[in-house]
Amino acid sequence: MCLSVTTTATAVASQRLPATPSLPHGYAQYKQLTLRLDPQTHSPCSSQRVAMARKTRLAPIARLPVELLSYIFLLGAHTPDSDRLSEDECDPDQEHNDNISPCLQSSGTSPDVLAAVNRHWREVAIGTPQLWTRICVTIGDVMRGGAPFSVVSRYVSRSGKCPLDIYIDGRDPDWDFSETDSVGAVISPYIDELYDYTHPFRVEHMHHVLNILIPHVRRFRSLAVLTDRWAPMQTALDCLSMEIPAFVSAPRPLPSSLPLLESLVLMRCNEFVSYHSEFSPADQKDPGFLPFSALLRDADDPASEPVLPGLKKLVLSGVHTEWSALPRLLPPPQSPSPSPLETLDMSYHCTEVRPSERDFRALLARCPKLRTLSLRVSGPRSPDSADTCSTAQGASPVPLPHLERVTLGYDDPYAAAAVLDLLAAPGVAQLTLEDAS
């Protein structure tokens, strides 16, 4: 009896349901749906009819193959917005800033937004590791509250084994150009007010975020670190050196080289300190560690791999290092695969921490494919007089056959003349001289 009632109810329901010959592909299971019948009318309940209607009216984008939807996500997240592109064309400074890191060329739509639309989009977004490869850290991550840098951990995890582009911006727009925090400071003897300022991005924040990232250093494709003060930058240099196991969670065993790293940008964004002859803060003028210096232990072995064989861009602005050891990160000139470095930017170094002419020449000699050289209030230490230029000493210029653009922002004309004497670059098409004194 029970079987016959069920059969009858199903037959009645099938007579009341409309024919569905044009259902979209992929819904063959429609006929196998178990219908909840109204006990009085023996027809599908209203909620069931709404659900079936929604299934038959999917948005066109929901019917796309997963591979195509994934590609659309990549274009949407990693392509600059059209209004931003038009602004960049009118603002050369903004275009220069975008060249610091690929992370600054992304759109305003983050992968998190795409993953929050619905369940299907979330599955596609999380299943697209290339979508999570651009990691951007700002003071907003510190001031937002909650678990610090949880976004960084999430992106690193979801990016799988893909190369990473990392941008760490510890700058504060309200920074007062001080190197230490001020609590109850006197603004002026003529103003009866006290002044308080605490920089939101501190040393411990830099240490925390780099300890999340450095275990994945093999996947670094580009790294940009920008700070206001020197202390966070010094912490970044100590972490990147990977010399102190107790200080940074470096991978073990250490990699022999970092072949994926193409761009390294380290910027202390305080131009004013470079115009003093002595470094500030004075007790931290020693460079400490060279980035990735822990990988140089076997660099003297001819059979060892260069640490940064694929580096194409190096920017050191307001950041000094062990200049004598810096060239050893790059392949030697006689290597079968010479360094592909095309852009070298050294800016805003006070006289006390600039490289010697010998170290500067050694660095240029490791860059046979260099195309762009920018020196602003930097370069080799100034000669004592015009008679001490390189050519007067009989030193031959460094051959740079591919060099096309040279920018010299000089604070000493003798230093600028010494730099030009160092270069043998017949292909230079653009020479820019700026009086930066």
PDB file of C-alpha atoms in Angstrom, residues 119-296:
ATOM      1  CA  ARG A 119      31.272  29.055  -2.454  1.00  0.00           C
ATOM      2  CA  HIS A 120      32.195  28.336  -6.069  1.00  0.00           C
ATOM      3  CA  TRP A 121      34.350  31.454  -6.407  1.00  0.00           C
ATOM      4  CA  ARG A 122      36.031  30.655  -3.121  1.00  0.00           C
ATOM      5  CA  GLU A 123      36.946  27.167  -4.278  1.00  0.00           C
ATOM      6  CA  VAL A 124      38.328  28.511  -7.558  1.00  0.00           C
ATOM      7  CA  ALA A 125      40.265  31.330  -5.852  1.00  0.00           C
ATOM      8  CA  ILE A 126      41.838  29.081  -3.230  1.00  0.00           C
ATOM      9  CA  GLY A 127      42.651  26.561  -5.959  1.00  0.00           C
ATOM     10  CA  THR A 128      44.579  29.230  -7.920  1.00  0.00           C
ATOM     11  CA  PRO A 129      47.931  29.607  -6.117  1.00  0.00           C
ATOM     12  CA  GLN A 130      49.187  32.293  -8.534  1.00  0.00           C
ATOM     13  CA  LEU A 131      46.452  34.557  -7.189  1.00  0.00           C
ATOM     14  CA  TRP A 132      48.096  34.767  -3.751  1.00  0.00           C
ATOM     15  CA  THR A 133      51.703  35.479  -4.753  1.00  0.00           C
ATOM     16  CA  ARG A 134      51.739  39.253  -4.156  1.00  0.00           C
ATOM     17  CA  ILE A 135      52.194  39.943  -0.457  1.00  0.00           C
ATOM     18  CA  CYS A 136      51.832  43.561   0.651  1.00  0.00           C
ATOM     19  CA  VAL A 137      52.506  44.667   4.236  1.00  0.00           C
ATOM     20  CA  THR A 138      51.817  48.207   5.493  1.00  0.00           C
ATOM     21  CA  ILE A 139      51.263  49.951   8.815  1.00  0.00           C
ATOM     22  CA  GLY A 140      47.567  49.212   8.301  1.00  0.00           C
ATOM     23  CA  ASP A 141      48.298  45.565   9.118  1.00  0.00           C
ATOM     24  CA  VAL A 142      49.738  46.699  12.443  1.00  0.00           C
ATOM     25  CA  MET A 143      46.992  49.152  13.347  1.00  0.00           C
ATOM     26  CA  ARG A 144      44.074  46.961  12.260  1.00  0.00           C
ATOM     27  CA  GLY A 145      44.133  44.845  15.410  1.00  0.00           C
ATOM     28  CA  GLY A 146      43.657  41.135  15.788  1.00  0.00           C
ATOM     29  CA  ALA A 147      46.349  38.620  14.893  1.00  0.00           C
ATOM     30  CA  PRO A 148      49.240  40.591  13.360  1.00  0.00           C
ATOM     31  CA  PHE A 149      50.154  39.676   9.800  1.00  0.00           C
ATOM     32  CA  SER A 150      47.575  36.900   9.549  1.00  0.00           C
ATOM     33  CA  VAL A 151      47.090  37.963   5.922  1.00  0.00           C
ATOM     34  CA  VAL A 152      50.768  37.260   5.238  1.00  0.00           C
ATOM     35  CA  SER A 153      50.506  33.736   6.644  1.00  0.00           C
ATOM     36  CA  ARG A 154      47.338  33.085   4.640  1.00  0.00           C
ATOM     37  CA  TYR A 155      48.845  34.276   1.346  1.00  0.00           C
ATOM     38  CA  VAL A 156      52.045  32.292   1.875  1.00  0.00           C
ATOM     39  CA  SER A 157      50.034  29.149   2.557  1.00  0.00           C
ATOM     40  CA  ARG A 158      47.684  29.552  -0.398  1.00  0.00           C
ATOM     41  CA  SER A 159      50.433  30.466  -2.873  1.00  0.00           C
ATOM     42  CA  GLY A 160      51.703  26.881  -2.847  1.00  0.00           C
ATOM     43  CA  LYS A 161      55.111  26.674  -4.504  1.00  0.00           C
ATOM     44  CA  CYS A 162      54.739  29.735  -6.742  1.00  0.00           C
ATOM     45  CA  PRO A 163      57.337  32.566  -6.768  1.00  0.00           C
ATOM     46  CA  LEU A 164      56.527  35.388  -4.322  1.00  0.00           C
ATOM     47  CA  ASP A 165      56.532  39.163  -4.795  1.00  0.00           C
ATOM     48  CA  ILE A 166      56.887  40.835  -1.384  1.00  0.00           C
ATOM     49  CA  TYR A 167      56.411  44.499  -0.504  1.00  0.00           C
ATOM     50  CA  ILE A 168      56.944  45.670   3.088  1.00  0.00           C
ATOM     51  CA  ASP A 169      56.155  49.356   3.613  1.00  0.00           C
ATOM     52  CA  GLY A 170      56.766  50.419   7.197  1.00  0.00           C
ATOM     53  CA  ARG A 171      56.374  54.144   6.510  1.00  0.00           C
ATOM     54  CA  ASP A 172      54.037  56.429   8.427  1.00  0.00           C
ATOM     55  CA  PRO A 173      52.650  59.523   6.616  1.00  0.00           C
ATOM     56  CA  ASP A 174      52.651  61.351   9.977  1.00  0.00           C
ATOM     57  CA  TRP A 175      56.270  60.535  10.801  1.00  0.00           C
ATOM     58  CA  ASP A 176      58.155  63.471  12.349  1.00  0.00           C
ATOM     59  CA  PHE A 177      61.617  62.468  10.982  1.00  0.00           C
ATOM     60  CA  SER A 178      62.800  61.379  14.422  1.00  0.00           C
ATOM     61  CA  GLU A 179      64.744  58.167  15.029  1.00  0.00           C
ATOM     62  CA  THR A 180      63.187  57.549  18.463  1.00  0.00           C
ATOM     63  CA  ASP A 181      59.693  57.875  19.906  1.00  0.00           C
ATOM     64  CA  SER A 182      58.828  60.993  21.886  1.00  0.00           C
ATOM     65  CA  VAL A 183      56.704  60.987  25.015  1.00  0.00           C
ATOM     66  CA  GLY A 184      56.127  64.309  26.770  1.00  0.00           C
ATOM     67  CA  ALA A 185      58.676  66.121  24.592  1.00  0.00           C
ATOM     68  CA  VAL A 186      58.781  69.909  24.558  1.00  0.00           C
ATOM     69  CA  ILE A 187      57.949  71.399  21.189  1.00  0.00           C
ATOM     70  CA  SER A 188      59.445  74.805  21.913  1.00  0.00           C
ATOM     71  CA  PRO A 189      60.321  76.834  25.009  1.00  0.00           C
ATOM     72  CA  TYR A 190      57.779  79.382  23.772  1.00  0.00           C
ATOM     73  CA  ILE A 191      54.932  76.853  23.418  1.00  0.00           C
ATOM     74  CA  ASP A 192      53.354  75.455  26.540  1.00  0.00           C
ATOM     75  CA  GLU A 193      52.537  72.063  25.034  1.00  0.00           C
ATOM     76  CA  LEU A 194      53.998  68.588  25.194  1.00  0.00           C
ATOM     77  CA  TYR A 195      54.499  66.434  22.134  1.00  0.00           C
ATOM     78  CA  ASP A 196      53.929  62.680  21.885  1.00  0.00           C
ATOM     79  CA  TYR A 197      54.738  60.506  18.893  1.00  0.00           C
ATOM     80  CA  THR A 198      55.147  56.742  18.600  1.00  0.00           C
ATOM     81  CA  HIS A 199      55.917  55.198  15.239  1.00  0.00           C
ATOM     82  CA  PRO A 200      53.338  52.461  14.497  1.00  0.00           C
ATOM     83  CA  PHE A 201      55.809  50.175  12.669  1.00  0.00           C
ATOM     84  CA  ARG A 202      58.436  49.036  15.131  1.00  0.00           C
ATOM     85  CA  VAL A 203      61.400  46.695  15.155  1.00  0.00           C
ATOM     86  CA  GLU A 204      59.372  43.774  16.486  1.00  0.00           C
ATOM     87  CA  HIS A 205      56.918  44.109  13.596  1.00  0.00           C
ATOM     88  CA  MET A 206      59.709  43.829  11.030  1.00  0.00           C
ATOM     89  CA  HIS A 207      61.129  40.843  12.869  1.00  0.00           C
ATOM     90  CA  HIS A 208      57.719  39.138  13.045  1.00  0.00           C
ATOM     91  CA  VAL A 209      56.784  39.480   9.383  1.00  0.00           C
ATOM     92  CA  LEU A 210      60.214  38.413   8.098  1.00  0.00           C
ATOM     93  CA  ASN A 211      60.149  35.341  10.306  1.00  0.00           C
ATOM     94  CA  ILE A 212      56.943  34.372   8.500  1.00  0.00           C
ATOM     95  CA  LEU A 213      58.474  34.950   5.070  1.00  0.00           C
ATOM     96  CA  ILE A 214      62.109  33.858   5.246  1.00  0.00           C
ATOM     97  CA  PRO A 215      61.347  30.126   5.609  1.00  0.00           C
ATOM     98  CA  HIS A 216      60.092  30.491   2.016  1.00  0.00           C
ATOM     99  CA  VAL A 217      63.120  32.497   0.806  1.00  0.00           C
ATOM    100  CA  ARG A 218      63.692  30.041  -2.050  1.00  0.00           C
ATOM    101  CA  ARG A 219      60.478  31.338  -3.617  1.00  0.00           C
ATOM    102  CA  PHE A 220      61.328  35.061  -3.417  1.00  0.00           C
ATOM    103  CA  ARG A 221      61.014  36.674  -6.861  1.00  0.00           C
ATOM    104  CA  SER A 222      61.037  40.295  -5.722  1.00  0.00           C
ATOM    105  CA  LEU A 223      61.556  41.866  -2.308  1.00  0.00           C
ATOM    106  CA  ALA A 224      61.068  45.521  -1.419  1.00  0.00           C
ATOM    107  CA  VAL A 225      61.481  46.877   2.126  1.00  0.00           C
ATOM    108  CA  LEU A 226      60.779  50.546   2.862  1.00  0.00           C
ATOM    109  CA  THR A 227      61.158  52.195   6.272  1.00  0.00           C
ATOM    110  CA  ASP A 228      61.287  55.647   7.812  1.00  0.00           C
ATOM    111  CA  ARG A 229      63.802  54.872  10.538  1.00  0.00           C
ATOM    112  CA  TRP A 230      67.049  52.953  10.487  1.00  0.00           C
ATOM    113  CA  ALA A 231      66.275  50.515  13.334  1.00  0.00           C
ATOM    114  CA  PRO A 232      63.606  48.510  11.431  1.00  0.00           C
ATOM    115  CA  MET A 233      65.874  48.440   8.371  1.00  0.00           C
ATOM    116  CA  GLN A 234      68.759  47.143  10.468  1.00  0.00           C
ATOM    117  CA  THR A 235      66.450  44.397  11.727  1.00  0.00           C
ATOM    118  CA  ALA A 236      65.538  43.559   8.140  1.00  0.00           C
ATOM    119  CA  LEU A 237      69.222  43.307   7.197  1.00  0.00           C
ATOM    120  CA  ASP A 238      69.936  41.054  10.169  1.00  0.00           C
ATOM    121  CA  CYS A 239      67.029  38.778   9.247  1.00  0.00           C
ATOM    122  CA  LEU A 240      67.891  38.645   5.550  1.00  0.00           C
ATOM    123  CA  SER A 241      71.480  37.719   6.320  1.00  0.00           C
ATOM    124  CA  MET A 242      70.201  34.482   7.925  1.00  0.00           C
ATOM    125  CA  GLU A 243      73.428  34.408   9.943  1.00  0.00           C
ATOM    126  CA  ILE A 244      71.816  34.042  13.386  1.00  0.00           C
ATOM    127  CA  PRO A 245      69.629  30.902  13.614  1.00  0.00           C
ATOM    128  CA  ALA A 246      68.200  31.998  16.963  1.00  0.00           C
ATOM    129  CA  PHE A 247      67.093  35.334  15.491  1.00  0.00           C
ATOM    130  CA  VAL A 248      65.407  34.257  12.274  1.00  0.00           C
ATOM    131  CA  SER A 249      63.658  31.069  11.202  1.00  0.00           C
ATOM    132  CA  ALA A 250      65.740  30.443   8.089  1.00  0.00           C
ATOM    133  CA  PRO A 251      65.231  27.210   6.159  1.00  0.00           C
ATOM    134  CA  ARG A 252      67.507  24.356   7.120  1.00  0.00           C
ATOM    135  CA  PRO A 253      69.537  23.331   5.307  1.00  0.00           C
ATOM    136  CA  LEU A 254      70.214  26.718   3.759  1.00  0.00           C
ATOM    137  CA  PRO A 255      69.754  26.933  -0.006  1.00  0.00           C
ATOM    138  CA  SER A 256      72.942  27.229  -2.029  1.00  0.00           C
ATOM    139  CA  SER A 257      71.476  30.081  -4.097  1.00  0.00           C
ATOM    140  CA  LEU A 258      68.291  32.044  -4.772  1.00  0.00           C
ATOM    141  CA  PRO A 259      67.828  31.708  -8.537  1.00  0.00           C
ATOM    142  CA  LEU A 260      64.282  33.125  -8.575  1.00  0.00           C
ATOM    143  CA  LEU A 261      65.145  36.496  -6.985  1.00  0.00           C
ATOM    144  CA  GLU A 262      65.072  39.178  -9.694  1.00  0.00           C
ATOM    145  CA  SER A 263      64.569  42.408  -7.739  1.00  0.00           C
ATOM    146  CA  LEU A 264      65.932  43.557  -4.362  1.00  0.00           C
ATOM    147  CA  VAL A 265      64.892  47.015  -3.120  1.00  0.00           C
ATOM    148  CA  LEU A 266      65.955  48.318   0.301  1.00  0.00           C
ATOM    149  CA  MET A 267      65.006  51.936   1.069  1.00  0.00           C
ATOM    150  CA  ARG A 268      65.369  54.048   4.184  1.00  0.00           C
ATOM    151  CA  CYS A 269      63.204  56.963   3.125  1.00  0.00           C
ATOM    152  CA  ASN A 270      65.005  59.811   4.871  1.00  0.00           C
ATOM    153  CA  GLU A 271      66.994  61.829   2.359  1.00  0.00           C
ATOM    154  CA  PHE A 272      68.052  64.494   4.846  1.00  0.00           C
ATOM    155  CA  VAL A 273      70.455  62.329   6.862  1.00  0.00           C
ATOM    156  CA  SER A 274      72.557  61.674   3.757  1.00  0.00           C
ATOM    157  CA  TYR A 275      73.700  65.319   3.635  1.00  0.00           C
ATOM    158  CA  HIS A 276      75.611  64.966   6.891  1.00  0.00           C
ATOM    159  CA  SER A 277      79.137  63.624   6.770  1.00  0.00           C
ATOM    160  CA  GLU A 278      78.439  61.241   9.658  1.00  0.00           C
ATOM    161  CA  PHE A 279      75.836  58.524   9.747  1.00  0.00           C
ATOM    162  CA  SER A 280      72.803  58.837  11.991  1.00  0.00           C
ATOM    163  CA  PRO A 281      72.222  57.090  14.351  1.00  0.00           C
ATOM    164  CA  ALA A 282      75.966  57.115  15.011  1.00  0.00           C
ATOM    165  CA  ASP A 283      76.019  53.921  17.097  1.00  0.00           C
ATOM    166  CA  GLN A 284      74.559  51.876  14.207  1.00  0.00           C
ATOM    167  CA  LYS A 285      76.803  52.929  11.337  1.00  0.00           C
ATOM    168  CA  ASP A 286      78.444  49.504  11.102  1.00  0.00           C
ATOM    169  CA  PRO A 287      76.553  47.593   8.398  1.00  0.00           C
ATOM    170  CA  GLY A 288      76.271  44.401  10.438  1.00  0.00           C
ATOM    171  CA  PHE A 289      75.327  41.739   7.916  1.00  0.00           C
ATOM    172  CA  LEU A 290      75.072  41.606   4.150  1.00  0.00           C
ATOM    173  CA  PRO A 291      71.714  40.332   2.825  1.00  0.00           C
ATOM    174  CA  PHE A 292      71.933  36.569   2.263  1.00  0.00           C
ATOM    175  CA  SER A 293      75.515  36.538   3.553  1.00  0.00           C
ATOM    176  CA  ALA A 294      74.945  33.129   5.147  1.00  0.00           C
ATOM    177  CA  LEU A 295      74.917  31.686   1.620  1.00  0.00           C
ATOM    178  CA  LEU A 296      78.413  33.023   0.856  1.00  0.00           C
TER     179      LEU A 296
END
